[in-house]
């Protein structure tokens, strides 16, 4: 376990050492760690709206199911884990400077679990858009590591759980969708 913890800390320091180097790099880290999430969410909502307007209800519903899966992943799964497992944020545990401030526990990353669940749900319906959402989810996660609010293992755990919840949401929709 100490070996994995040392890898986690090494990767964390690699990315978090990027912060504080220059104003432009801090702005990029803050953009990826905070603001990109809003743009991704807006894009998915726009894709759902366009799908409904174009008469492709199955696509629109798939985007909404992916969004609901992300919300369940973030608030039910991540919230449940954080209720029982209290991992402090790296900036608090290591007493380091940070670019973003969070007050909740670190594991799993709420951003990672939400955006990987969303990407998985969208990927099942639209591989091209879903692939881009996976890239954006990874960039958001790396931005949050560089900003000092997550360890890489928080992002990895959130990604694995998010992918599982996104897939499960799709499977449940297939099974019970015609009854809703």
mmCIF file of N, CA, C and O in Angstrom, residues 73-115:
data_model
loop_
_atom_site.group_PDB
_atom_site.id
_atom_site.type_symbol
_atom_site.label_atom_id
_atom_site.label_comp_id
_atom_site.label_asym_id
_atom_site.label_seq_id
_atom_site.Cartn_x
_atom_site.Cartn_y
_atom_site.Cartn_z
ATOM 1 N N UNK A 73 -24.398 9.512 -9.854
ATOM 2 C CA UNK A 73 -23.015 9.180 -9.501
ATOM 3 C C UNK A 73 -22.445 10.206 -8.535
ATOM 4 O O UNK A 73 -21.826 9.852 -7.528
ATOM 5 N N UNK A 74 -22.651 11.475 -8.827
ATOM 6 C CA UNK A 74 -22.073 12.543 -8.015
ATOM 7 C C UNK A 74 -22.694 12.637 -6.624
ATOM 8 O O UNK A 74 -22.007 12.687 -5.619
ATOM 9 N N UNK A 75 -24.020 12.665 -6.588
ATOM 10 C CA UNK A 75 -24.664 12.953 -5.312
ATOM 11 C C UNK A 75 -25.006 11.712 -4.492
ATOM 12 O O UNK A 75 -24.989 11.778 -3.265
ATOM 13 N N UNK A 76 -25.291 10.587 -5.124
ATOM 14 C CA UNK A 76 -25.628 9.377 -4.378
ATOM 15 C C UNK A 76 -24.373 8.545 -4.103
ATOM 16 O O UNK A 76 -24.054 8.253 -2.947
ATOM 17 N N UNK A 77 -23.648 8.189 -5.165
ATOM 18 C CA UNK A 77 -22.484 7.314 -4.994
ATOM 19 C C UNK A 77 -21.343 8.055 -4.291
ATOM 20 O O UNK A 77 -20.856 7.612 -3.244
ATOM 21 N N UNK A 78 -20.906 9.173 -4.860
ATOM 22 C CA UNK A 78 -19.791 9.907 -4.240
ATOM 23 C C UNK A 78 -20.184 10.425 -2.862
ATOM 24 O O UNK A 78 -19.391 10.342 -1.913
ATOM 25 N N UNK A 79 -21.396 10.930 -2.737
ATOM 26 C CA UNK A 79 -21.853 11.418 -1.434
ATOM 27 C C UNK A 79 -21.899 10.304 -0.396
ATOM 28 O O UNK A 79 -21.522 10.505 0.762
ATOM 29 N N UNK A 80 -22.344 9.127 -0.808
ATOM 30 C CA UNK A 80 -22.383 7.984 0.104
ATOM 31 C C UNK A 80 -20.998 7.549 0.545
ATOM 32 O O UNK A 80 -20.766 7.264 1.723
ATOM 33 N N UNK A 81 -20.071 7.498 -0.392
ATOM 34 C CA UNK A 81 -18.696 7.124 -0.046
ATOM 35 C C UNK A 81 -18.087 8.156 0.891
ATOM 36 O O UNK A 81 -17.462 7.805 1.896
ATOM 37 N N UNK A 82 -18.278 9.415 0.590
ATOM 38 C CA UNK A 82 -17.708 10.474 1.428
ATOM 39 C C UNK A 82 -18.333 10.514 2.821
ATOM 40 O O UNK A 82 -17.713 11.012 3.758
ATOM 41 N N UNK A 83 -19.554 10.008 2.945
ATOM 42 C CA UNK A 83 -20.188 9.959 4.260
ATOM 43 C C UNK A 83 -19.422 9.019 5.188
ATOM 44 O O UNK A 83 -19.324 9.257 6.393
ATOM 45 N N UNK A 84 -18.882 7.928 4.616
ATOM 46 C CA UNK A 84 -18.189 6.927 5.420
ATOM 47 C C UNK A 84 -16.665 7.033 5.370
ATOM 48 O O UNK A 84 -15.981 6.630 6.302
ATOM 49 N N UNK A 85 -16.138 7.543 4.274
ATOM 50 C CA UNK A 85 -14.685 7.602 4.095
ATOM 51 C C UNK A 85 -14.250 9.059 4.018
ATOM 52 O O UNK A 85 -14.663 9.774 3.104
ATOM 53 N N UNK A 86 -13.427 9.493 4.934
ATOM 54 C CA UNK A 86 -13.059 10.903 5.056
ATOM 55 C C UNK A 86 -11.600 11.106 4.681
ATOM 56 O O UNK A 86 -10.734 11.140 5.545
ATOM 57 N N UNK A 87 -11.352 11.289 3.411
ATOM 58 C CA UNK A 87 -9.989 11.564 2.948
ATOM 59 C C UNK A 87 -9.822 13.069 2.775
ATOM 60 O O UNK A 87 -10.519 13.696 1.970
ATOM 61 N N UNK A 88 -8.884 13.667 3.503
ATOM 62 C CA UNK A 88 -8.700 15.117 3.379
ATOM 63 C C UNK A 88 -8.119 15.502 2.019
ATOM 64 O O UNK A 88 -7.453 14.708 1.361
ATOM 65 N N UNK A 89 -8.401 16.717 1.633
ATOM 66 C CA UNK A 89 -7.856 17.253 0.379
ATOM 67 C C UNK A 89 -6.339 17.360 0.507
ATOM 68 O O UNK A 89 -5.813 17.610 1.599
ATOM 69 N N UNK A 90 -5.620 17.212 -0.623
ATOM 70 C CA UNK A 90 -4.159 17.271 -0.539
ATOM 71 C C UNK A 90 -3.626 18.595 -0.009
ATOM 72 O O UNK A 90 -2.659 18.609 0.758
ATOM 73 N N UNK A 91 -4.244 19.706 -0.395
ATOM 74 C CA UNK A 91 -3.733 20.989 0.085
ATOM 75 C C UNK A 91 -3.865 21.094 1.600
ATOM 76 O O UNK A 91 -3.042 21.719 2.254
ATOM 77 N N UNK A 92 -4.883 20.449 2.166
ATOM 78 C CA UNK A 92 -5.053 20.477 3.617
ATOM 79 C C UNK A 92 -4.141 19.461 4.303
ATOM 80 O O UNK A 92 -3.513 19.775 5.313
ATOM 81 N N UNK A 93 -4.053 18.265 3.733
ATOM 82 C CA UNK A 93 -3.249 17.207 4.349
ATOM 83 C C UNK A 93 -1.757 17.505 4.276
ATOM 84 O O UNK A 93 -1.003 17.187 5.202
ATOM 85 N N UNK A 94 -1.329 18.122 3.174
ATOM 86 C CA UNK A 94 0.093 18.372 2.963
ATOM 87 C C UNK A 94 0.483 19.825 3.242
ATOM 88 O O UNK A 94 1.646 20.193 3.072
ATOM 89 N N UNK A 95 -0.504 20.642 3.610
ATOM 90 C CA UNK A 95 -0.284 22.062 3.896
ATOM 91 C C UNK A 95 0.426 22.758 2.736
ATOM 92 O O UNK A 95 1.482 23.364 2.905
ATOM 93 N N UNK A 96 -0.199 22.663 1.558
ATOM 94 C CA UNK A 96 0.374 23.216 0.330
ATOM 95 C C UNK A 96 -0.478 24.369 -0.190
ATOM 96 O O UNK A 96 -1.683 24.430 0.076
ATOM 97 N N UNK A 97 0.119 25.257 -0.965
ATOM 98 C CA UNK A 97 -0.695 26.278 -1.647
ATOM 99 C C UNK A 97 -1.585 25.600 -2.686
ATOM 100 O O UNK A 97 -1.261 24.527 -3.189
ATOM 101 N N UNK A 98 -2.707 26.226 -3.000
ATOM 102 C CA UNK A 98 -3.648 25.645 -3.947
ATOM 103 C C UNK A 98 -4.355 26.748 -4.718
ATOM 104 O O UNK A 98 -4.453 27.877 -4.252
ATOM 105 N N UNK A 99 -4.835 26.379 -5.899
ATOM 106 C CA UNK A 99 -5.495 27.353 -6.768
ATOM 107 C C UNK A 99 -7.014 27.324 -6.634
ATOM 108 O O UNK A 99 -7.687 28.288 -6.997
ATOM 109 N N UNK A 100 -7.560 26.219 -6.170
ATOM 110 C CA UNK A 100 -8.996 26.096 -5.941
ATOM 111 C C UNK A 100 -9.195 25.694 -4.489
ATOM 112 O O UNK A 100 -8.320 25.070 -3.885
ATOM 113 N N UNK A 101 -10.336 26.038 -3.949
ATOM 114 C CA UNK A 101 -10.620 25.677 -2.568
ATOM 115 C C UNK A 101 -11.879 24.828 -2.529
ATOM 116 O O UNK A 101 -12.884 25.171 -3.149
ATOM 117 N N UNK A 102 -11.799 23.723 -1.836
ATOM 118 C CA UNK A 102 -12.937 22.833 -1.625
ATOM 119 C C UNK A 102 -12.990 22.507 -0.140
ATOM 120 O O UNK A 102 -11.959 22.426 0.519
ATOM 121 N N UNK A 103 -14.176 22.294 0.380
ATOM 122 C CA UNK A 103 -14.321 22.003 1.801
ATOM 123 C C UNK A 103 -14.747 20.569 2.073
ATOM 124 O O UNK A 103 -14.666 20.119 3.202
ATOM 125 N N UNK A 104 -15.207 19.850 1.054
ATOM 126 C CA UNK A 104 -15.645 18.469 1.261
ATOM 127 C C UNK A 104 -14.437 17.534 1.241
ATOM 128 O O UNK A 104 -13.307 17.960 1.033
ATOM 129 N N UNK A 105 -14.698 16.260 1.434
ATOM 130 C CA UNK A 105 -13.624 15.279 1.387
ATOM 131 C C UNK A 105 -13.214 15.018 -0.061
ATOM 132 O O UNK A 105 -13.950 15.313 -0.998
ATOM 133 N N UNK A 106 -12.037 14.428 -0.234
ATOM 134 C CA UNK A 106 -11.427 14.327 -1.562
ATOM 135 C C UNK A 106 -11.843 13.099 -2.362
ATOM 136 O O UNK A 106 -11.906 13.162 -3.580
ATOM 137 N N UNK A 107 -12.088 11.965 -1.688
ATOM 138 C CA UNK A 107 -12.344 10.728 -2.434
ATOM 139 C C UNK A 107 -13.800 10.333 -2.351
ATOM 140 O O UNK A 107 -14.378 10.314 -1.276
ATOM 141 N N UNK A 108 -14.364 9.978 -3.522
ATOM 142 C CA UNK A 108 -13.861 10.131 -4.884
ATOM 143 C C UNK A 108 -14.111 11.545 -5.382
ATOM 144 O O UNK A 108 -14.922 12.275 -4.821
ATOM 145 N N UNK A 109 -13.429 11.898 -6.439
ATOM 146 C CA UNK A 109 -13.635 13.215 -7.023
ATOM 147 C C UNK A 109 -15.059 13.326 -7.560
ATOM 148 O O UNK A 109 -15.473 12.531 -8.404
ATOM 149 N N UNK A 110 -15.802 14.298 -7.037
ATOM 150 C CA UNK A 110 -17.160 14.513 -7.525
ATOM 151 C C UNK A 110 -17.189 14.926 -8.982
ATOM 152 O O UNK A 110 -18.080 14.523 -9.732
ATOM 153 N N UNK A 111 -16.210 15.722 -9.390
ATOM 154 C CA UNK A 111 -16.137 16.126 -10.799
ATOM 155 C C UNK A 111 -15.848 14.919 -11.687
ATOM 156 O O UNK A 111 -16.475 14.744 -12.731
ATOM 157 N N UNK A 112 -14.890 14.091 -11.278
ATOM 158 C CA UNK A 112 -14.531 12.932 -12.102
ATOM 159 C C UNK A 112 -15.684 11.949 -12.200
ATOM 160 O O UNK A 112 -16.007 11.474 -13.295
ATOM 161 N N UNK A 113 -16.327 11.645 -11.086
ATOM 162 C CA UNK A 113 -17.410 10.664 -11.126
ATOM 163 C C UNK A 113 -18.567 11.179 -11.982
ATOM 164 O O UNK A 113 -19.157 10.429 -12.759
ATOM 165 N N UNK A 114 -18.885 12.458 -11.870
ATOM 166 C CA UNK A 114 -19.967 13.033 -12.671
ATOM 167 C C UNK A 114 -19.627 13.022 -14.160
ATOM 168 O O UNK A 114 -20.410 12.539 -14.979
ATOM 169 N N UNK A 115 -18.457 13.549 -14.509
ATOM 170 C CA UNK A 115 -18.154 13.712 -15.929
ATOM 171 C C UNK A 115 -17.801 12.400 -16.618
ATOM 172 O O UNK A 115 -18.056 12.249 -17.817
#
